[in-house]
XYZ file of N, CA, C and O in Angstrom:
668
model
N 10.227 -5.179 -0.835
C 9.946 -3.835 -1.297
C 8.546 -3.848 -1.874
O 8.279 -4.559 -2.842
N 7.666 -3.082 -1.292
C 6.285 -3.030 -1.759
C 6.015 -1.720 -2.465
O 6.394 -0.645 -1.989
N 5.347 -1.811 -3.605
C 4.959 -0.632 -4.365
C 3.666 -0.088 -3.775
O 2.727 -0.848 -3.534
N 3.600 1.241 -3.565
C 2.341 1.815 -3.109
C 1.251 1.533 -4.142
O 1.495 1.643 -5.354
N 0.097 1.133 -3.699
C -0.979 0.779 -4.616
C -1.629 2.040 -5.175
O -2.069 2.906 -4.441
N -1.639 2.126 -6.485
C -2.318 3.198 -7.199
C -3.039 2.563 -8.358
O -2.765 1.426 -8.735
N -3.949 3.278 -8.964
C -4.654 2.716 -10.102
C -3.751 2.769 -11.321
O -3.250 3.821 -11.701
N -3.510 1.613 -11.901
C -2.660 1.532 -13.086
C -3.504 1.736 -14.329
O -4.641 1.273 -14.405
N -2.955 2.456 -15.295
C -3.673 2.674 -16.541
C -3.631 1.394 -17.366
O -2.763 0.554 -17.201
N -4.605 1.266 -18.263
C -4.647 0.096 -19.128
C -3.490 0.172 -20.104
O -3.411 1.079 -20.916
N -2.575 -0.766 -20.006
C -1.401 -0.790 -20.865
C -1.454 -2.044 -21.718
O -2.099 -3.028 -21.368
N -0.780 -2.000 -22.835
C -0.732 -3.168 -23.703
C 0.697 -3.678 -23.787
O 1.639 -3.014 -23.360
N 0.833 -4.868 -24.354
C 2.154 -5.420 -24.582
C 2.629 -6.325 -23.463
O 2.036 -6.401 -22.388
N 3.724 -7.013 -23.772
C 4.354 -7.928 -22.829
C 5.788 -7.458 -22.612
O 6.524 -7.225 -23.568
N 6.167 -7.320 -21.349
C 7.528 -6.949 -20.971
C 8.199 -8.170 -20.362
O 7.705 -8.736 -19.384
N 9.312 -8.571 -20.967
C 10.095 -9.683 -20.433
C 11.264 -9.084 -19.658
O 12.050 -8.316 -20.204
N 11.356 -9.436 -18.378
C 12.437 -8.940 -17.527
C 13.453 -10.062 -17.366
O 13.177 -11.086 -16.734
N 14.603 -9.863 -17.969
C 15.667 -10.853 -17.875
C 16.336 -10.778 -16.508
O 16.311 -9.737 -15.849
N 16.944 -11.877 -16.094
C 17.662 -11.913 -14.818
C 18.774 -10.872 -14.826
O 19.515 -10.748 -15.807
N 18.868 -10.122 -13.751
C 19.911 -9.109 -13.639
C 21.264 -9.765 -13.405
O 21.362 -10.824 -12.788
N 22.298 -9.124 -13.885
C 23.668 -9.546 -13.617
C 24.180 -8.731 -12.432
O 23.628 -7.689 -12.104
N 25.254 -9.188 -11.840
C 25.862 -8.451 -10.729
C 27.270 -8.025 -11.120
O 27.989 -8.764 -11.792
N 27.630 -6.825 -10.692
C 28.969 -6.317 -10.936
C 30.002 -7.100 -10.141
O 29.671 -7.785 -9.164
N 31.264 -7.015 -10.551
C 32.330 -7.731 -9.850
C 32.351 -7.402 -8.354
O 32.313 -6.242 -7.963
N 32.337 -8.450 -7.550
C 32.394 -8.281 -6.105
C 31.051 -8.081 -5.429
O 30.976 -8.042 -4.205
N 29.970 -7.992 -6.225
C 28.665 -7.718 -5.629
C 27.652 -8.841 -5.844
O 26.464 -8.654 -5.642
N 28.123 -10.005 -6.254
C 27.236 -11.142 -6.508
C 27.142 -12.084 -5.314
O 26.468 -13.089 -5.381
N 27.798 -11.757 -4.237
C 27.840 -12.641 -3.073
C 26.683 -12.362 -2.126
O 26.156 -11.259 -2.068
N 26.311 -13.378 -1.348
C 25.249 -13.224 -0.364
C 25.712 -12.485 0.889
O 24.893 -11.976 1.643
N 27.009 -12.421 1.131
C 27.508 -11.731 2.321
C 27.291 -10.222 2.182
O 27.407 -9.669 1.089
N 26.962 -9.577 3.287
C 26.855 -8.121 3.284
C 28.252 -7.551 3.057
O 29.248 -8.131 3.484
N 28.300 -6.411 2.411
C 29.560 -5.749 2.130
C 29.487 -4.332 2.689
O 28.487 -3.637 2.486
N 30.534 -3.919 3.386
C 30.567 -2.591 4.003
C 31.723 -1.782 3.437
O 32.850 -2.275 3.354
N 31.429 -0.552 3.084
C 32.480 0.369 2.660
C 32.980 1.081 3.902
O 32.210 1.698 4.630
N 34.291 0.998 4.142
C 34.903 1.609 5.331
C 35.696 2.858 4.991
O 35.957 3.681 5.850
N 36.123 2.976 3.751
C 36.907 4.116 3.285
C 36.972 4.069 1.777
O 36.396 3.182 1.143
N 37.685 5.020 1.204
C 37.793 5.057 -0.249
C 38.401 3.747 -0.744
O 39.519 3.393 -0.369
N 37.653 3.028 -1.574
C 38.082 1.750 -2.141
C 38.433 0.690 -1.098
O 39.231 -0.200 -1.352
N 37.854 0.799 0.096
C 38.106 -0.172 1.162
C 36.774 -0.802 1.572
O 35.920 -0.136 2.163
N 36.610 -2.086 1.225
C 35.380 -2.809 1.513
C 35.684 -4.005 2.408
O 36.712 -4.653 2.249
N 34.747 -4.288 3.325
C 34.898 -5.399 4.249
C 33.657 -6.281 4.162
O 32.540 -5.781 4.319
N 33.823 -7.596 3.927
C 32.660 -8.490 3.920
C 32.230 -8.824 5.347
O 33.050 -8.842 6.259
N 30.945 -9.080 5.524
C 30.388 -9.502 6.806
C 29.866 -10.924 6.617
O 28.822 -11.130 6.018
N 30.611 -11.883 7.107
C 30.250 -13.279 6.894
C 29.135 -13.756 7.824
O 28.621 -14.851 7.660
N 28.751 -12.930 8.784
C 27.705 -13.317 9.725
C 26.330 -12.843 9.282
O 25.321 -13.469 9.602
N 26.279 -11.730 8.573
C 25.013 -11.206 8.070
C 25.014 -11.357 6.558
O 25.934 -10.910 5.882
N 23.947 -12.003 6.057
C 23.901 -12.362 4.647
C 22.509 -12.119 4.067
O 21.522 -12.133 4.795
N 22.480 -11.948 2.751
C 21.214 -11.936 2.032
C 20.697 -13.360 1.974
O 21.474 -14.318 1.969
N 19.399 -13.513 1.873
C 18.784 -14.837 1.757
C 19.198 -15.498 0.441
O 19.419 -16.693 0.377
N 19.288 -14.703 -0.611
C 19.722 -15.175 -1.932
C 20.714 -14.161 -2.478
O 20.883 -13.078 -1.907
N 21.364 -14.488 -3.577
C 22.273 -13.530 -4.183
C 21.479 -12.269 -4.546
O 20.352 -12.370 -5.035
N 22.050 -11.085 -4.295
C 21.297 -9.838 -4.476
C 20.667 -9.687 -5.862
O 19.520 -9.257 -5.972
N 21.383 -10.062 -6.916
C 20.837 -9.886 -8.250
C 19.610 -10.767 -8.480
O 18.685 -10.378 -9.193
N 19.554 -11.936 -7.857
C 18.387 -12.802 -7.984
C 17.171 -12.178 -7.291
O 16.079 -12.134 -7.859
N 17.382 -11.701 -6.075
C 16.281 -11.089 -5.330
C 15.792 -9.820 -6.011
O 14.583 -9.601 -6.150
N 16.722 -8.988 -6.451
C 16.342 -7.716 -7.070
C 15.647 -7.958 -8.406
O 14.701 -7.249 -8.754
N 16.054 -8.986 -9.152
C 15.374 -9.336 -10.403
C 13.894 -9.602 -10.142
O 13.017 -9.097 -10.858
N 13.617 -10.403 -9.124
C 12.221 -10.725 -8.798
C 11.468 -9.489 -8.312
O 10.314 -9.267 -8.687
N 12.118 -8.669 -7.514
C 11.475 -7.448 -7.017
C 11.135 -6.495 -8.159
O 10.066 -5.866 -8.149
N 12.024 -6.387 -9.152
C 11.745 -5.538 -10.318
C 10.513 -6.047 -11.055
O 9.612 -5.271 -11.402
N 10.469 -7.359 -11.309
C 9.306 -7.934 -12.003
C 8.020 -7.665 -11.236
O 7.011 -7.243 -11.815
N 8.039 -7.908 -9.934
C 6.839 -7.688 -9.119
C 6.409 -6.227 -9.157
O 5.215 -5.918 -9.303
N 7.367 -5.317 -9.025
C 7.065 -3.881 -9.010
C 6.424 -3.450 -10.326
O 5.392 -2.783 -10.347
N 7.054 -3.840 -11.440
C 6.561 -3.408 -12.746
C 5.221 -4.051 -13.089
O 4.373 -3.436 -13.744
N 5.008 -5.275 -12.620
C 3.703 -5.920 -12.801
C 2.631 -5.172 -12.019
O 1.556 -4.876 -12.552
N 2.916 -4.845 -10.760
C 1.961 -4.077 -9.945
C 1.699 -2.699 -10.539
O 0.593 -2.170 -10.425
N 2.714 -2.116 -11.174
C 2.575 -0.781 -11.761
C 1.745 -0.812 -13.037
O 1.191 0.219 -13.442
N 1.671 -1.960 -13.694
C 0.903 -2.056 -14.929
C 1.553 -1.326 -16.094
O 0.859 -0.781 -16.953
N 2.894 -1.328 -16.149
C 3.572 -0.633 -17.248
C 3.270 -1.286 -18.592
O 3.321 -0.624 -19.633
N 2.980 -2.573 -18.584
C 2.498 -3.302 -19.759
C 1.396 -4.241 -19.287
O 1.200 -4.418 -18.079
N 0.693 -4.853 -20.245
C -0.402 -5.760 -19.873
C 0.111 -6.960 -19.083
O -0.562 -7.450 -18.179
N 1.331 -7.424 -19.448
C 1.927 -8.543 -18.731
C 3.412 -8.288 -18.537
O 4.077 -7.719 -19.409
N 3.929 -8.732 -17.398
C 5.359 -8.700 -17.110
C 5.747 -10.133 -16.794
O 5.151 -10.759 -15.920
N 6.722 -10.644 -17.558
C 7.092 -12.048 -17.400
C 8.585 -12.189 -17.130
O 9.382 -11.292 -17.410
N 8.932 -13.333 -16.609
C 10.310 -13.706 -16.334
C 11.057 -13.914 -17.649
O 10.460 -14.300 -18.657
N 12.345 -13.712 -17.616
C 13.164 -13.879 -18.806
C 13.157 -15.274 -19.384
O 13.491 -15.466 -20.552
N 12.764 -16.275 -18.599
C 12.726 -17.652 -19.097
C 11.376 -18.012 -19.709
O 11.215 -19.113 -20.223
N 10.440 -17.089 -19.687
C 9.109 -17.358 -20.218
C 9.157 -17.609 -21.726
O 9.900 -16.949 -22.459
N 8.339 -18.540 -22.184
C 8.226 -18.826 -23.619
C 7.312 -17.813 -24.311
O 7.246 -17.783 -25.538
N 6.631 -16.995 -23.543
C 5.733 -15.997 -24.104
C 6.531 -14.991 -24.922
O 7.583 -14.518 -24.494
N 6.042 -14.675 -26.110
C 6.722 -13.707 -26.967
C 6.538 -12.307 -26.388
O 5.428 -11.905 -26.065
N 7.635 -11.582 -26.265
C 7.595 -10.269 -25.616
C 7.675 -9.149 -26.643
O 8.348 -9.269 -27.666
N 6.991 -8.056 -26.332
C 7.095 -6.839 -27.142
C 8.293 -6.009 -26.695
O 8.904 -5.307 -27.506
N 8.591 -6.098 -25.398
C 9.672 -5.307 -24.808
C 10.515 -6.209 -23.923
O 10.020 -7.165 -23.328
N 11.790 -5.863 -23.815
C 12.722 -6.621 -22.982
C 13.461 -5.636 -22.084
O 13.921 -4.589 -22.551
N 13.548 -5.994 -20.812
C 14.316 -5.202 -19.860
C 15.455 -6.077 -19.352
O 15.227 -7.177 -18.849
N 16.671 -5.603 -19.526
C 17.816 -6.306 -18.974
C 18.659 -5.310 -18.206
O 18.499 -4.104 -18.375
N 19.517 -5.817 -17.364
C 20.322 -4.890 -16.591
C 21.178 -5.576 -15.566
O 21.442 -6.780 -15.648
N 21.612 -4.787 -14.601
C 22.504 -5.332 -13.613
C 22.527 -4.546 -12.321
O 22.104 -3.392 -12.255
N 23.015 -5.231 -11.298
C 23.288 -4.619 -10.008
C 24.754 -4.210 -10.063
O 25.643 -5.051 -9.981
N 25.013 -2.937 -10.253
C 26.376 -2.436 -10.380
C 27.070 -2.498 -9.020
O 28.231 -2.881 -8.924
N 26.341 -2.114 -7.971
C 26.907 -2.119 -6.616
C 25.784 -2.175 -5.593
O 24.701 -1.627 -5.815
N 26.063 -2.839 -4.476
C 25.143 -2.854 -3.337
C 25.987 -3.066 -2.084
O 26.693 -4.068 -1.962
N 25.955 -2.072 -1.197
C 26.761 -2.166 0.026
C 26.272 -1.165 1.064
O 25.554 -0.215 0.756
N 26.675 -1.412 2.288
C 26.456 -0.455 3.365
C 27.646 0.487 3.397
O 28.782 0.036 3.520
N 27.384 1.775 3.282
C 28.472 2.765 3.272
C 28.650 3.323 4.684
O 27.908 4.192 5.122
N 29.650 2.788 5.377
C 29.949 3.222 6.735
C 31.126 4.189 6.764
O 31.660 4.487 7.823
N 31.498 4.690 5.588
C 32.595 5.657 5.519
C 32.093 7.079 5.734
O 32.877 8.018 5.737
N 30.802 7.238 5.906
C 30.215 8.565 6.106
C 29.197 8.505 7.250
O 28.785 7.446 7.661
N 28.834 9.659 7.730
C 27.813 9.766 8.779
C 26.663 10.611 8.256
O 26.895 11.688 7.724
N 25.443 10.168 8.366
C 25.070 8.841 8.861
C 25.406 7.769 7.826
O 25.529 8.055 6.639
N 25.513 6.538 8.298
C 25.777 5.415 7.397
C 24.616 5.289 6.408
O 23.464 5.622 6.744
N 24.916 4.843 5.206
C 23.928 4.776 4.126
C 23.903 3.392 3.487
O 24.944 2.746 3.379
N 22.745 2.985 3.020
C 22.653 1.847 2.102
C 22.886 2.427 0.723
O 22.299 3.452 0.360
N 23.756 1.808 -0.041
C 24.119 2.305 -1.375
C 23.770 1.236 -2.406
O 24.221 0.094 -2.297
N 22.973 1.629 -3.405
C 22.578 0.703 -4.467
C 22.734 1.405 -5.806
O 22.290 2.549 -5.971
N 23.371 0.720 -6.751
C 23.479 1.216 -8.124
C 22.920 0.149 -9.049
O 23.359 -1.002 -9.015
N 21.954 0.544 -9.863
C 21.327 -0.366 -10.819
C 21.388 0.256 -12.206
O 21.291 1.481 -12.345
N 21.529 -0.589 -13.228
C 21.459 -0.091 -14.598
C 20.539 -0.993 -15.403
O 20.452 -2.196 -15.141
N 19.842 -0.384 -16.370
C 18.869 -1.119 -17.169
C 18.937 -0.678 -18.621
O 19.288 0.465 -18.928
N 18.556 -1.604 -19.489
C 18.428 -1.344 -20.912
C 17.043 -1.827 -21.315
O 16.693 -2.997 -21.097
N 16.235 -0.931 -21.882
C 14.891 -1.264 -22.330
C 14.914 -1.383 -23.849
O 15.321 -0.441 -24.542
N 14.495 -2.545 -24.340
C 14.513 -2.831 -25.773
C 13.111 -3.125 -26.279
O 12.292 -3.695 -25.547
N 12.868 -2.770 -27.504
C 11.643 -3.196 -28.184
C 12.035 -4.315 -29.135
O 12.976 -4.173 -29.924
N 11.333 -5.441 -29.036
C 11.611 -6.579 -29.894
C 10.906 -6.348 -31.231
O 9.688 -6.362 -31.313
N 11.698 -6.125 -32.290
C 11.155 -5.865 -33.621
C 11.055 -7.169 -34.424
O 10.808 -7.136 -35.613
N 11.282 -8.294 -33.773
C 11.201 -9.655 -34.320
C 12.355 -10.012 -35.255
O 12.600 -11.170 -35.482
N 13.035 -9.047 -35.823
C 14.240 -9.337 -36.604
C 15.432 -8.581 -36.031
O 16.569 -8.856 -36.385
N 15.141 -7.624 -35.162
C 16.181 -6.831 -34.506
C 15.574 -6.208 -33.249
O 14.396 -6.402 -32.958
N 16.409 -5.463 -32.540
C 15.948 -4.794 -31.325
C 16.156 -3.294 -31.470
O 17.148 -2.846 -32.050
N 15.225 -2.546 -30.918
C 15.333 -1.085 -30.890
C 15.522 -0.666 -29.439
O 14.738 -1.055 -28.564
N 16.555 0.116 -29.176
C 16.796 0.597 -27.814
C 15.836 1.736 -27.503
O 15.809 2.743 -28.208
N 15.042 1.548 -26.457
C 14.090 2.573 -26.031
C 14.607 3.398 -24.861
O 14.118 4.489 -24.612
N 15.564 2.852 -24.144
C 16.095 3.594 -23.006
C 17.248 2.889 -22.333
O 17.294 1.668 -22.273
N 18.187 3.687 -21.870
C 19.290 3.221 -21.028
C 19.194 4.022 -19.741
O 19.249 5.249 -19.766
N 19.015 3.324 -18.625
C 18.794 3.990 -17.353
C 19.804 3.508 -16.314
O 20.162 2.338 -16.292
N 20.231 4.438 -15.483
C 21.133 4.118 -14.369
C 20.626 4.862 -13.140
O 20.327 6.054 -13.203
N 20.539 4.152 -12.049
C 20.033 4.723 -10.802
C 21.051 4.485 -9.693
O 21.487 3.353 -9.481
N 21.410 5.544 -9.013
C 22.276 5.472 -7.838
C 21.433 6.007 -6.685
O 21.031 7.172 -6.693
N 21.151 5.151 -5.733
C 20.287 5.525 -4.613
C 21.001 5.246 -3.298
O 21.668 4.220 -3.149
N 20.825 6.160 -2.381
C 21.313 5.971 -1.019
C 20.188 6.286 -0.050
O 19.367 7.163 -0.319
N 20.164 5.559 1.033
C 19.176 5.787 2.084
C 19.871 5.620 3.426
O 20.655 4.676 3.606
N 19.602 6.518 4.377
C 20.270 6.434 5.682
C 19.783 5.239 6.503
O 18.619 4.860 6.424
N 20.689 4.675 7.271
C 20.336 3.587 8.183
C 19.702 4.161 9.434
O 20.182 5.169 9.968
N 18.646 3.522 9.907
C 18.009 3.959 11.158
C 18.911 3.617 12.340
O 18.908 4.310 13.345
N 19.663 2.532 12.223
C 20.674 2.160 13.214
C 21.697 1.272 12.517
O 21.451 0.719 11.460
N 22.857 1.141 13.121
C 23.964 0.381 12.528
C 23.814 -1.103 12.832
O 24.573 -1.679 13.600
N 22.820 -1.718 12.212
C 22.555 -3.143 12.391
C 22.191 -3.734 11.032
O 21.919 -3.012 10.084
N 22.188 -5.059 10.975
C 21.788 -5.726 9.737
C 20.349 -5.365 9.390
O 20.024 -5.113 8.226
N 19.479 -5.289 10.388
C 18.077 -4.919 10.166
C 17.981 -3.481 9.648
O 17.230 -3.208 8.721
N 18.759 -2.589 10.229
C 18.771 -1.199 9.768
C 19.249 -1.083 8.337
O 18.718 -0.285 7.547
N 20.244 -1.897 7.976
C 20.757 -1.883 6.604
C 19.711 -2.427 5.634
O 19.484 -1.846 4.567
N 19.039 -3.508 5.991
C 18.008 -4.070 5.109
C 16.851 -3.092 4.902
O 16.337 -2.958 3.792
N 16.453 -2.415 5.954
C 15.380 -1.416 5.819
C 15.809 -0.291 4.892
O 15.026 0.171 4.054
N 17.057 0.134 5.003
C 17.566 1.195 4.138
C 17.695 0.709 2.695
O 17.418 1.457 1.751
N 18.110 -0.554 2.500
C 18.134 -1.120 1.145
C 16.742 -1.069 0.527
O 16.574 -0.706 -0.630
N 15.730 -1.448 1.297
C 14.354 -1.432 0.784
C 13.923 -0.028 0.391
O 13.255 0.163 -0.630
N 14.310 0.963 1.181
C 13.984 2.362 0.858
C 14.676 2.775 -0.432
O 14.055 3.371 -1.325
N 15.950 2.452 -0.567
C 16.714 2.806 -1.772
C 16.157 2.091 -3.003
O 16.052 2.689 -4.081
N 15.796 0.821 -2.852
C 15.219 0.082 -3.978
C 13.883 0.676 -4.404
O 13.610 0.809 -5.605
N 13.045 1.041 -3.447
C 11.753 1.646 -3.782
C 11.957 2.948 -4.560
O 11.230 3.224 -5.522
N 12.946 3.737 -4.180
C 13.244 4.977 -4.912
C 13.691 4.667 -6.335
O 13.239 5.304 -7.295
N 14.575 3.688 -6.490
C 15.065 3.314 -7.819
C 13.933 2.749 -8.675
O 13.802 3.106 -9.858
N 13.105 1.892 -8.097
C 12.011 1.275 -8.858
C 10.965 2.310 -9.272
O 10.374 2.205 -10.344
N 10.720 3.294 -8.414
C 9.780 4.366 -8.771
C 10.297 5.125 -9.997
O 9.537 5.409 -10.929
N 11.586 5.420 -10.007
C 12.190 6.099 -11.159
C 12.153 5.210 -12.398
O 11.839 5.674 -13.500
N 12.465 3.929 -12.243
C 12.446 2.984 -13.354
C 11.034 2.893 -13.949
O 10.864 2.942 -15.174
N 10.047 2.782 -13.097
C 8.648 2.720 -13.547
C 8.298 3.950 -14.393
O 7.728 3.829 -15.484
N 8.658 5.127 -13.903
C 8.377 6.360 -14.646
C 9.118 6.418 -15.961
O 8.554 6.825 -16.994
N 10.378 6.004 -15.963
C 11.177 6.037 -17.186
C 10.650 5.054 -18.229
O 10.619 5.360 -19.417
N 10.233 3.864 -17.791
C 9.665 2.893 -18.731
C 8.336 3.413 -19.285
O 8.093 3.356 -20.494
N 7.491 3.932 -18.412
C 6.212 4.477 -18.865
C 6.418 5.584 -19.891
O 5.738 5.640 -20.923
N 7.379 6.444 -19.635
C 7.682 7.535 -20.571
C 8.219 6.983 -21.893
O 7.814 7.419 -22.974
N 9.118 6.005 -21.825
C 9.695 5.428 -23.040
C 8.632 4.721 -23.889
O 8.731 4.702 -25.123
N 7.603 4.180 -23.236
C 6.528 3.484 -23.947
C 5.403 4.442 -24.326
O 4.367 4.008 -24.846
N 5.579 5.726 -24.040
C 4.586 6.726 -24.412
C 3.327 6.675 -23.576
O 2.234 6.973 -24.054
N 3.475 6.319 -22.295
C 2.291 6.228 -21.417
C 2.291 7.343 -20.406
O 3.195 7.888 -20.003
């Protein structure tokens, strides 16, 4: 998922992005398809390269770094002291084949905190539900639609963080 290049404003502070968690049933590398209400089928032949929450964690960090929401965006394992912390999870990620056209479905949630050094202040709680139509019913079509849905969610996340930080 690539962020469109725009000029980022000069921002200050360090944002630490912790590794995302995955909701029950969505931490696996196998693709998951929704076939009907509460009916999901795994695809053991088509898989993510890594667990979705790991890949999406890195994509979030890259996106927010490119956006310049803060002077630095670091991994949750960084020893660098952070002014802000972003944590969250992949609530759901699946191909929804129960509707026409088929859709990539992604749900993400985030909590933005300010590190007050003795406590934390909640700056925002965000939840994004994004769907994008598949160009065709293939693994490649699903991945392209996932990328579209992620870009939509990340664009919203970027705006919400910028607003919460008063930028």
